[in-house]
Short mmCIF file of C-alpha atoms and ligand atoms in Angstrom, two decimals:
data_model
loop_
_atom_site.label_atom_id
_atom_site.label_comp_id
_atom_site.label_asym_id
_atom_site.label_seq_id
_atom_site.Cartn_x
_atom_site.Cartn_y
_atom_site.Cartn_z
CA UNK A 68 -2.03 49.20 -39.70
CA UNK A 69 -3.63 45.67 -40.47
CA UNK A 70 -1.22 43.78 -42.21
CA UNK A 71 -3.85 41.82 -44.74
CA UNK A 72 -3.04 37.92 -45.55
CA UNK A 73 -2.99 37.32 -49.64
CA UNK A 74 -3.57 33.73 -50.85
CA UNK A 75 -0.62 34.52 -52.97
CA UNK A 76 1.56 35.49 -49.61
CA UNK A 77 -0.42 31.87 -47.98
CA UNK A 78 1.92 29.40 -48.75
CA UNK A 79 5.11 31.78 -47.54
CA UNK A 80 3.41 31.61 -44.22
CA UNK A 81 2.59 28.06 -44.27
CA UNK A 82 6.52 27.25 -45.04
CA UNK A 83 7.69 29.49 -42.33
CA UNK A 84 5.24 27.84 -39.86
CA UNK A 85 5.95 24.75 -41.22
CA UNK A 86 9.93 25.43 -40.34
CA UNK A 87 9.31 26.95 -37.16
CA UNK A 88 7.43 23.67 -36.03
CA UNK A 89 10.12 21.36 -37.29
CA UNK A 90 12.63 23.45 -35.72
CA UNK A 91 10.81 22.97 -31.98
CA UNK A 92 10.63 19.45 -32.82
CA UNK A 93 14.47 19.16 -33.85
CA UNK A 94 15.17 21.18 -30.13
CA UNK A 95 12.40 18.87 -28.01
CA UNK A 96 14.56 15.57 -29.93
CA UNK A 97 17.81 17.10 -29.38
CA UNK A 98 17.70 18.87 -25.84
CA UNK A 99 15.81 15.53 -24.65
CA UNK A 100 18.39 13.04 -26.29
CA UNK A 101 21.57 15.64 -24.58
CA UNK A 102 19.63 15.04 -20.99
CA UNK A 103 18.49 12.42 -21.15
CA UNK A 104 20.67 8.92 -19.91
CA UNK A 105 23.84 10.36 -19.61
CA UNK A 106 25.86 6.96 -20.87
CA UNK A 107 25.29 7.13 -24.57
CA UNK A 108 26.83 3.32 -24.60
CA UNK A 109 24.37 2.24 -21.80
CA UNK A 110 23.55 -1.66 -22.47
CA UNK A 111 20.51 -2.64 -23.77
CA UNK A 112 18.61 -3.40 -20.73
CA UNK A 113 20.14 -0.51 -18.69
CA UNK A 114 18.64 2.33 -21.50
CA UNK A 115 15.45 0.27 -21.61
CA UNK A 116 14.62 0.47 -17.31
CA UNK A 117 15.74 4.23 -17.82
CA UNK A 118 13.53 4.87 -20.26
CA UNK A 119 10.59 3.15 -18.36
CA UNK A 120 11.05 4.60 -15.13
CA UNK A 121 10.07 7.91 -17.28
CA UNK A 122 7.39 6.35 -19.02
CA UNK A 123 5.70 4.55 -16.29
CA UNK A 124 6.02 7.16 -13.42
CA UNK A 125 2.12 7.76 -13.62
CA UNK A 126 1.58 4.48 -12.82
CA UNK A 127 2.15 4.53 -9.49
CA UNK A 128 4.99 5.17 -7.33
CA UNK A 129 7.06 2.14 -6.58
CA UNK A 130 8.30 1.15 -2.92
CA UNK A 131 11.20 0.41 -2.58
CA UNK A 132 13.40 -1.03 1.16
CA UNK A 133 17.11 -1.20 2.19
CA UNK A 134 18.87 -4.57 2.37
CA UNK A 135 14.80 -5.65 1.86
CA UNK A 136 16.17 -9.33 0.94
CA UNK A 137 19.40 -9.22 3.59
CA UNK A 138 17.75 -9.59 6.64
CA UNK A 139 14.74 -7.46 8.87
CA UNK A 140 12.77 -8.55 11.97
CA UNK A 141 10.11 -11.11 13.59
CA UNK A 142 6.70 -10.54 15.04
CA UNK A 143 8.49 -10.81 18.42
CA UNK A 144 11.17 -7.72 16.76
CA UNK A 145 14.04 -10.18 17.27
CA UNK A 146 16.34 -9.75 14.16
CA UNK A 147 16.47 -12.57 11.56
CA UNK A 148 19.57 -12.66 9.11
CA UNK A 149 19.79 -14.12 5.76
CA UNK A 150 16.82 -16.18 5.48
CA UNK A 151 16.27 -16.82 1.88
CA UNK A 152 13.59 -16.15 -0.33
CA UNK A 153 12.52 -13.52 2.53
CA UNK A 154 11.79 -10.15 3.32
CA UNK A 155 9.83 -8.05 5.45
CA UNK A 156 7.46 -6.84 2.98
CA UNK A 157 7.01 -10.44 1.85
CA UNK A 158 5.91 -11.25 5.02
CA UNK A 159 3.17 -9.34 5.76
CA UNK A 160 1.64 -8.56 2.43
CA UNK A 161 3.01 -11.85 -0.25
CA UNK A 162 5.40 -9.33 -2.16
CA UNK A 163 9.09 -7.90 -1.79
CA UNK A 164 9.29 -4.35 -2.42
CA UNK A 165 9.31 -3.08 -6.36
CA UNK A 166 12.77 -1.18 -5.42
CA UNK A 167 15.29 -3.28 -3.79
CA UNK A 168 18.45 -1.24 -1.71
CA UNK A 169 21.36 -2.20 -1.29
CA UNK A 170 24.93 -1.01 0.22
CA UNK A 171 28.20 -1.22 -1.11
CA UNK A 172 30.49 0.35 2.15
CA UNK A 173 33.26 -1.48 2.93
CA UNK A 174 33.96 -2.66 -0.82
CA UNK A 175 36.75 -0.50 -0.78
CA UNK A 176 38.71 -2.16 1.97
CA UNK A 177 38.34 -5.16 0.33
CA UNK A 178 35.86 -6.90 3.30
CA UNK A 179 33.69 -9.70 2.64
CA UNK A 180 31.16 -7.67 4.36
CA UNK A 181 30.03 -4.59 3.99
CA UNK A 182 29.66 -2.12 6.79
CA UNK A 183 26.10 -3.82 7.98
CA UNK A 184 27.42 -7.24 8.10
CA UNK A 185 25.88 -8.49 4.54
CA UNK A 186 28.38 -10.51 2.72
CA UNK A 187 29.21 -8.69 -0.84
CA UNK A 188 28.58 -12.57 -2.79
CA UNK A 189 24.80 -12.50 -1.07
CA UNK A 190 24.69 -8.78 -2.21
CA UNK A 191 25.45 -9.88 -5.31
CA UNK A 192 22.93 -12.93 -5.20
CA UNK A 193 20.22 -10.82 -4.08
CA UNK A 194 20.65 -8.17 -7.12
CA UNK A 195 20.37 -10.94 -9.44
CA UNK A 196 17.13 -12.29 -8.07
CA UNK A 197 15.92 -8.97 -7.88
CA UNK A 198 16.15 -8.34 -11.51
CA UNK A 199 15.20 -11.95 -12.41
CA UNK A 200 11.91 -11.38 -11.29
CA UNK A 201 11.47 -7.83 -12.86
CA UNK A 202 12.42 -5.80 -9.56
CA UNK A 203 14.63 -2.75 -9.85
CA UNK A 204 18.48 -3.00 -7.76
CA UNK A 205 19.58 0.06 -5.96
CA UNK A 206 23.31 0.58 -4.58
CA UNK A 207 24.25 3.18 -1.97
CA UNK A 208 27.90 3.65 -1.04
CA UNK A 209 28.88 4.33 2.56
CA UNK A 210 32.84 4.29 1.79
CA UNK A 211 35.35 4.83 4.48
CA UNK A 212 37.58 7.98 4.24
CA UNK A 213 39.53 7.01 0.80
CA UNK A 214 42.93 8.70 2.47
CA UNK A 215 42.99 6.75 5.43
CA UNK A 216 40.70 3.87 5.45
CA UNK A 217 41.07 3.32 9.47
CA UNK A 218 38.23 6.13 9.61
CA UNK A 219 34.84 5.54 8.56
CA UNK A 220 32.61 7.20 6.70
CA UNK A 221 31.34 9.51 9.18
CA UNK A 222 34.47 10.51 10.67
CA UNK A 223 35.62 13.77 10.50
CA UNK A 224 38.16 14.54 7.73
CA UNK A 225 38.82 17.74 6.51
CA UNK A 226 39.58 18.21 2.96
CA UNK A 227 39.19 15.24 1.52
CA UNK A 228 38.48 15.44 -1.88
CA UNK A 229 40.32 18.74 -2.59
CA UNK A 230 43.44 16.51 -1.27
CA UNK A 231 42.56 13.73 -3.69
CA UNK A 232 41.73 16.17 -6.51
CA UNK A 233 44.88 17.70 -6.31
CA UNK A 234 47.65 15.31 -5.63
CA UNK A 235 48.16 12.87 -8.56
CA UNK A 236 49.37 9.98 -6.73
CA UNK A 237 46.14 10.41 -4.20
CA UNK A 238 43.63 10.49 -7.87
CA UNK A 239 45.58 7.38 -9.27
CA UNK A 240 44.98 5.54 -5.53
CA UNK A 241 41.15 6.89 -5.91
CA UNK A 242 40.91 5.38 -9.33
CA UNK A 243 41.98 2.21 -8.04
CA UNK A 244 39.31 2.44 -5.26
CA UNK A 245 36.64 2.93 -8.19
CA UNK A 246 37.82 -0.06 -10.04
CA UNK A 247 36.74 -2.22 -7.28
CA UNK A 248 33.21 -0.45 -7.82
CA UNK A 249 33.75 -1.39 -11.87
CA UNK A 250 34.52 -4.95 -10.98
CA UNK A 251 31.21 -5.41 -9.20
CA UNK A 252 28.99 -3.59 -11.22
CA UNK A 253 30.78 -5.77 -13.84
CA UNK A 254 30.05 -8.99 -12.01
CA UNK A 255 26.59 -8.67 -12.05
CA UNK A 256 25.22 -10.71 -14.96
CA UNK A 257 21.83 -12.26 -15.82
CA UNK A 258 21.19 -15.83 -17.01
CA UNK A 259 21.88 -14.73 -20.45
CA UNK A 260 25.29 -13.23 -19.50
CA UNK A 261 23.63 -9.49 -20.32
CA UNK A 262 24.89 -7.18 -17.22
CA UNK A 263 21.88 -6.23 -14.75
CA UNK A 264 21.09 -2.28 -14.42
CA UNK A 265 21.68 -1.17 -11.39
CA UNK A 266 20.46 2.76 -9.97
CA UNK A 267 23.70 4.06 -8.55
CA UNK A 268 23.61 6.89 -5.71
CA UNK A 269 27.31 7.89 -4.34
CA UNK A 270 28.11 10.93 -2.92
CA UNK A 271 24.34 11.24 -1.06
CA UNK A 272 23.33 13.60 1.53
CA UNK A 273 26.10 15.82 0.52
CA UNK A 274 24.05 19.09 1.37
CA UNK A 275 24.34 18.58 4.85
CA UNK A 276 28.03 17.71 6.42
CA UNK A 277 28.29 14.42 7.91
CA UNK A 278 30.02 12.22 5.70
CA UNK A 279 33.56 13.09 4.31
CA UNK A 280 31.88 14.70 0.67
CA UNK A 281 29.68 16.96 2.94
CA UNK A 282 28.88 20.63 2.30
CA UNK A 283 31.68 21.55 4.90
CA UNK A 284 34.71 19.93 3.12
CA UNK A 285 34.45 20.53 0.06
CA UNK A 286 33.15 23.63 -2.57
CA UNK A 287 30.96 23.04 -4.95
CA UNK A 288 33.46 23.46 -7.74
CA UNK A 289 34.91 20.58 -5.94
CA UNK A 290 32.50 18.17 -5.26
CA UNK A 291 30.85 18.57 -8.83
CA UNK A 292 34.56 17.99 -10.60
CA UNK A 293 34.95 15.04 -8.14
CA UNK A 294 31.65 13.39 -9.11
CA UNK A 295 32.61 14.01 -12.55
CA UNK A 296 35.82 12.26 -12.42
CA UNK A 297 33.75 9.50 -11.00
CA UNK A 298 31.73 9.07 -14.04
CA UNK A 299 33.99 9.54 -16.53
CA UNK A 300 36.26 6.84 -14.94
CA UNK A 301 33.65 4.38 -14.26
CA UNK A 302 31.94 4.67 -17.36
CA UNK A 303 34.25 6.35 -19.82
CA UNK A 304 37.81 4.82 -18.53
CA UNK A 305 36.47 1.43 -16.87
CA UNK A 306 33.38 0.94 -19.81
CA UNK A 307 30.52 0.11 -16.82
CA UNK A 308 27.39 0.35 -18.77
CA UNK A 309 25.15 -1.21 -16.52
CA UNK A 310 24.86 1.97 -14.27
CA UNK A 311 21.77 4.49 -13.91
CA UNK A 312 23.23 7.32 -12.10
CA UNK A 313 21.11 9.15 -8.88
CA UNK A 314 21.93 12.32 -7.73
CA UNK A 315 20.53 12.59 -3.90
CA UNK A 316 20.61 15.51 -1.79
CA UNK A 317 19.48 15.86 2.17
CA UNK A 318 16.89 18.09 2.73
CA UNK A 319 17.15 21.63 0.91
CA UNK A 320 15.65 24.79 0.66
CA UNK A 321 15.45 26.06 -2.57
CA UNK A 322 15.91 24.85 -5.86
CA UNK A 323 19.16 27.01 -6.00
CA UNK A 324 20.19 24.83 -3.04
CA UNK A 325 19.25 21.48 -5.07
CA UNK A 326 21.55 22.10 -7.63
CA UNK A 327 24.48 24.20 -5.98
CA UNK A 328 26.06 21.38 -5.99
CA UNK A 329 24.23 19.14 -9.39
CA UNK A 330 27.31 18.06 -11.11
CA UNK A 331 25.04 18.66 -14.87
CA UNK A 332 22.67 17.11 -16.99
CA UNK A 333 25.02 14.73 -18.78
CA UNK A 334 26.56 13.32 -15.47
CA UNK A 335 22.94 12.83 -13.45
CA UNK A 336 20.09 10.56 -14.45
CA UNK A 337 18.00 10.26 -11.77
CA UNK A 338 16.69 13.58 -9.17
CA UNK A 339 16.75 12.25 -5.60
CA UNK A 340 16.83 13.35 -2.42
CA UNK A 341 16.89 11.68 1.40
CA UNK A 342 14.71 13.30 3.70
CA UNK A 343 13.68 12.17 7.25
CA UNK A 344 10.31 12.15 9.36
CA UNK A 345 11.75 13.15 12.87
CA UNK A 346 9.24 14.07 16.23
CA UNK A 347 6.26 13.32 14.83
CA UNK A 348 3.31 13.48 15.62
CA UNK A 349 4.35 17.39 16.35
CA UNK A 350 5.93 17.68 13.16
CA UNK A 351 3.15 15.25 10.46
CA UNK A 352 1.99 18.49 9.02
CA UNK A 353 5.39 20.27 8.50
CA UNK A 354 6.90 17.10 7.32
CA UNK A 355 4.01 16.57 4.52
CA UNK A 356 4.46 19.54 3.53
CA UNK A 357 8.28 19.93 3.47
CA UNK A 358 7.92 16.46 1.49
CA UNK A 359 5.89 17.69 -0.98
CA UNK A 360 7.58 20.96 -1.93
CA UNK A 361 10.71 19.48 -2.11
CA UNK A 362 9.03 16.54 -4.67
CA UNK A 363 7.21 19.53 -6.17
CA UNK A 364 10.94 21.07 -7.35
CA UNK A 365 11.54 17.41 -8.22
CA UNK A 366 8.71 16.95 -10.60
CA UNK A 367 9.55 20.41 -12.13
CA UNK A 368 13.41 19.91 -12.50
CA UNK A 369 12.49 16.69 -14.06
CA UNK A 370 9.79 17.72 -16.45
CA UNK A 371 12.93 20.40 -17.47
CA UNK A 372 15.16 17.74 -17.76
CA UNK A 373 13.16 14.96 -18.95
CA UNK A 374 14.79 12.83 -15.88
CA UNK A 375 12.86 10.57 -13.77
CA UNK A 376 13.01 11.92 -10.05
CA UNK A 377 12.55 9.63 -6.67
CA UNK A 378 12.72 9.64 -2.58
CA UNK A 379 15.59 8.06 -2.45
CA UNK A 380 15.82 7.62 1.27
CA UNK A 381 12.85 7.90 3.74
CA UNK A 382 10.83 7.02 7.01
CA UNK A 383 9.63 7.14 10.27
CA UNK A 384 12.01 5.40 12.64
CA UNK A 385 10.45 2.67 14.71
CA UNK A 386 7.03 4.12 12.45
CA UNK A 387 5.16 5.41 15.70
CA UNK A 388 2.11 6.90 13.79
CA UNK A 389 0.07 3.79 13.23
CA UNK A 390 -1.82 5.00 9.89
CA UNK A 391 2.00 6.83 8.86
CA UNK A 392 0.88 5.32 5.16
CA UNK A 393 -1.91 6.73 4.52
CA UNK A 394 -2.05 9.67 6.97
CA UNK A 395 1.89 10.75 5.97
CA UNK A 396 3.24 9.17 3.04
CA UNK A 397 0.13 8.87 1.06
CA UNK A 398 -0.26 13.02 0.76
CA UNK A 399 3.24 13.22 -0.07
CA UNK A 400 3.77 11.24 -3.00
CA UNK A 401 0.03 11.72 -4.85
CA UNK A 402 0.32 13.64 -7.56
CA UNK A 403 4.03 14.14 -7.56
CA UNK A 404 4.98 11.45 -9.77
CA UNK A 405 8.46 9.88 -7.52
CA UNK A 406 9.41 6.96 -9.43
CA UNK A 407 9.83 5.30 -6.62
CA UNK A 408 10.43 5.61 -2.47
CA UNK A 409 13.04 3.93 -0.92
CA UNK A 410 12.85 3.12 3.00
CA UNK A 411 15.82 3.10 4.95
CA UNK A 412 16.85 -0.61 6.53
CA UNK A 413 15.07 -2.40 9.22
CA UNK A 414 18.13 -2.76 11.06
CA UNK A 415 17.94 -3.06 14.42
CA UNK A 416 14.43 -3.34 16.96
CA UNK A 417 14.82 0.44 17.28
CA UNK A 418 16.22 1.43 13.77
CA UNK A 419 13.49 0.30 11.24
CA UNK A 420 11.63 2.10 8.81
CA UNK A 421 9.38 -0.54 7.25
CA UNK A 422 6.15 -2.65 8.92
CA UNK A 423 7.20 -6.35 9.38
CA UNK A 424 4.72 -8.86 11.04
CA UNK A 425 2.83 -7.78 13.77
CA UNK A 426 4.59 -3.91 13.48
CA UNK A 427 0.99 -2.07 14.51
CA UNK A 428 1.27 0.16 11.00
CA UNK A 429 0.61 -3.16 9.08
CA UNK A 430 -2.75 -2.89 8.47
CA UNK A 431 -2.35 0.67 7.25
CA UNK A 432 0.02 0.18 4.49
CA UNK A 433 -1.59 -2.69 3.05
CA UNK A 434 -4.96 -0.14 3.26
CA UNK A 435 -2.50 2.22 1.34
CA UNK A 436 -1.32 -1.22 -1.03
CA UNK A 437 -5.15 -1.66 -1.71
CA UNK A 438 -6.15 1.43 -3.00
CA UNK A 439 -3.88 0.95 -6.21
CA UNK A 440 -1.39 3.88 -6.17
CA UNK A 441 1.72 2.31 -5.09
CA UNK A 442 3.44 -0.93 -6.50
CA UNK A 443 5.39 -3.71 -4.98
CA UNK A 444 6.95 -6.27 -7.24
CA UNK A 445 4.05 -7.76 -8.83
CA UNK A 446 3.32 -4.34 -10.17
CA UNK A 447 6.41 -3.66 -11.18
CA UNK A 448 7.27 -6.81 -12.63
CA UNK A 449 3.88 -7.05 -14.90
CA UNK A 450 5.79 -4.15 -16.34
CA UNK A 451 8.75 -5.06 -17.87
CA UNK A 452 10.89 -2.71 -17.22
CA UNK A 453 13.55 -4.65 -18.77
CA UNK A 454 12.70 -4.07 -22.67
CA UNK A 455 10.84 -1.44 -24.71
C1 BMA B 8 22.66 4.56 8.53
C2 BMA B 8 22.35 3.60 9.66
C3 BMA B 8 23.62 2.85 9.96
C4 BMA B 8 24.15 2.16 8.69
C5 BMA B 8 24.28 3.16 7.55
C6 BMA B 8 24.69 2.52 6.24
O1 BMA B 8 21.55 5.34 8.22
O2 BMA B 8 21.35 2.70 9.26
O3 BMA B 8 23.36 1.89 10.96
O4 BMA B 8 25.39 1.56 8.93
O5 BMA B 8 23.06 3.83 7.38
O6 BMA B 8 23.79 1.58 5.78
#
């Protein structure tokens, strides 16, 4: 039977629908302020680039290098080290990259260096600069194995962090091994004395089994309770405020495989995830479109979570396709919305992942550069991601 609408029965309805639609608006406010930045006390500057990367992801995805301002290579591929003012990008096309990388690996044993030779006081110098001129600071962390620091990152240790989770003494010497971390996220300070955000991403590649956090040493239960004891001592015990947190995975298959391992909502800001462009040219097309599906879960997961979402490491070694820009990575990230790309280091003659002078893919990114959909630092600076 047809229910029939009164006038006298209109304004019921209008109350009800006017409850239901401030109820959906109280859930959008609350479910997006609970996901959102997970560091309720983040500083002022720190909430404001957070908020931004969201805001300004349509604008273009921002590119970002490893140790960009550290050191990278000549026309003739010798290396050059240290050179200031300089980067590869710079060279070539007048800008650094919007996204600068950095490492923090050998922190921990108290070095001057970290594992690729860059003094930790230029690491520091070059974050400042960074954010001085409106440029966005990355930090990776590469630690050796935390229960015995003679073995490197790589090196096979089984067990790890179920040892450290469950031996108090172990956890307390842990702790202490974060609050180096705290003292130089602490240390980073702007002319104004306000601390500079930085995007932190620990724990990466975890998916796949070659650093001691791999899938193969620990369970998930693990690795998620050791991430969160991270966190909450970092930013709960040790008051770092200055920290945007990334959550990178290697490749995966399936969203289910993204977040076996996602430690939640409230301990995860940004979606990331490394993935590599090996044997091409055989493999452009599966790459693209391994790329794309895995940005694809990316752009949903972070639509769902209101969470900006990024490449967080990528490249072609040695970049062997000459128009790799616009042939590879231009498909990939149009339309997806990455925040940003970040290319691994241009380490070595035959471990580099970004054009420099005279590399023969030059005149192919800056092709890519002039057709408006990616930014280096001018763009990004003209956009202040510093203040709302
Ligand atoms: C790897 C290589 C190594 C380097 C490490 C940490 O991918 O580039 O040479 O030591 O990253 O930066």
């Amino acid at each position: 039977m047809k229910k029939r609408i009164t006038f006298a029965k209109l304004p019921e309805i209008l109350i009800s629908g006017f409850h239901a639609l401030i109820i959906t608006v109280l859930l959008i406010v609350i479910t997006h302020s609970i996901f959102a930045q997970n560091d309720k006390k983040a500083t002022k500057e720190t909430k404001a680039l957070y908020n931004n990367l969201i805001k300004y992801r349509s604008q273009g995805t921002m590119i970002g290098h490893q140790d960009a301002l550290a050191y990278g290579l000549n026309a003739d591929s010798s290396r050059w080290f240290g050179d200031s003012g300089r980067s590869d990008f710079k060279d070539f096309s007048g800008e650094h990259p919007a996204v600068i990388g950095q490492e923090l690996g050998h922190l921990e044993i108290d070095a001057d260096k970290n594992l690729d030779d860059v003094p930790f006081d230029k690491i520091k110098e070059y974050a400042i600069a960074t954010y001085e001129r409106g440029g966005i600071n990355t930090l990776s962390w590469h630690p050796n194995n935390p229960l015995d620091f003679t073995k490197t990152t790589w090196d096979k240790v089984e067990a790890t962090i179920p040892t450290i989770l469950n031996n108090k003494k172990k956890l307390k010497e842990y702790k202490k091994t974060l609050d180096k971390l705290a003292v130089f996220f602490k240390s980073l300070k702007g002319t104004d004395g306000e601390y500079i955000p930085v995007i932190f991403r620990p724990y990466h590649e975890h998916t796949g089994s070659w650093f001691w956090w791999g899938a193969d040493y620990c369970t998930p239960a693990e690795y998620i309770s050791f991430w969160q004891m991270t966190m909450d001592h970092l930013q709960k015990k040790r008051k770092v405020h200055n920290l945007i947190i990334a959550y990178s995975t290697d490749n995966f298959k399936s969203e289910e495989h993204y977040l076996e391992r996602y430690p939640g909502d409230s301990y995860v800001d940004i979606l990331g995830f490394d993935t590599y462009h090996r044997n091409a040219p055989e493999s452009n097309s599966s790459f693209i479109l391994n790329a794309q599906r895995m940005l694809g879960t990316m752009r949903k997961l972070g639509f769902e979570k209101n969470k900006p979402w990024a490449i967080t490491e990528t490249g072609l070694e040695r970049i062997t396709e000459n128009n790799w820009w616009t042939q590879v990575l231009k498909p990939i990230i149009t339309d997806n919305q990455a925040s940003y790309v970040l290319f691994w280091r241009n380490g070595r003659p035959d471990h580099y992942y970004a054009p420099f002078t005279g590399q023969s893919s030059v005149p192919d990114f800056l092709k890519l550069k002039n057709e408006g959909n990616i930014l280096l630092e001018k763009g990004v600076s003209k956009l202040n991601m510093y203040s709302e």
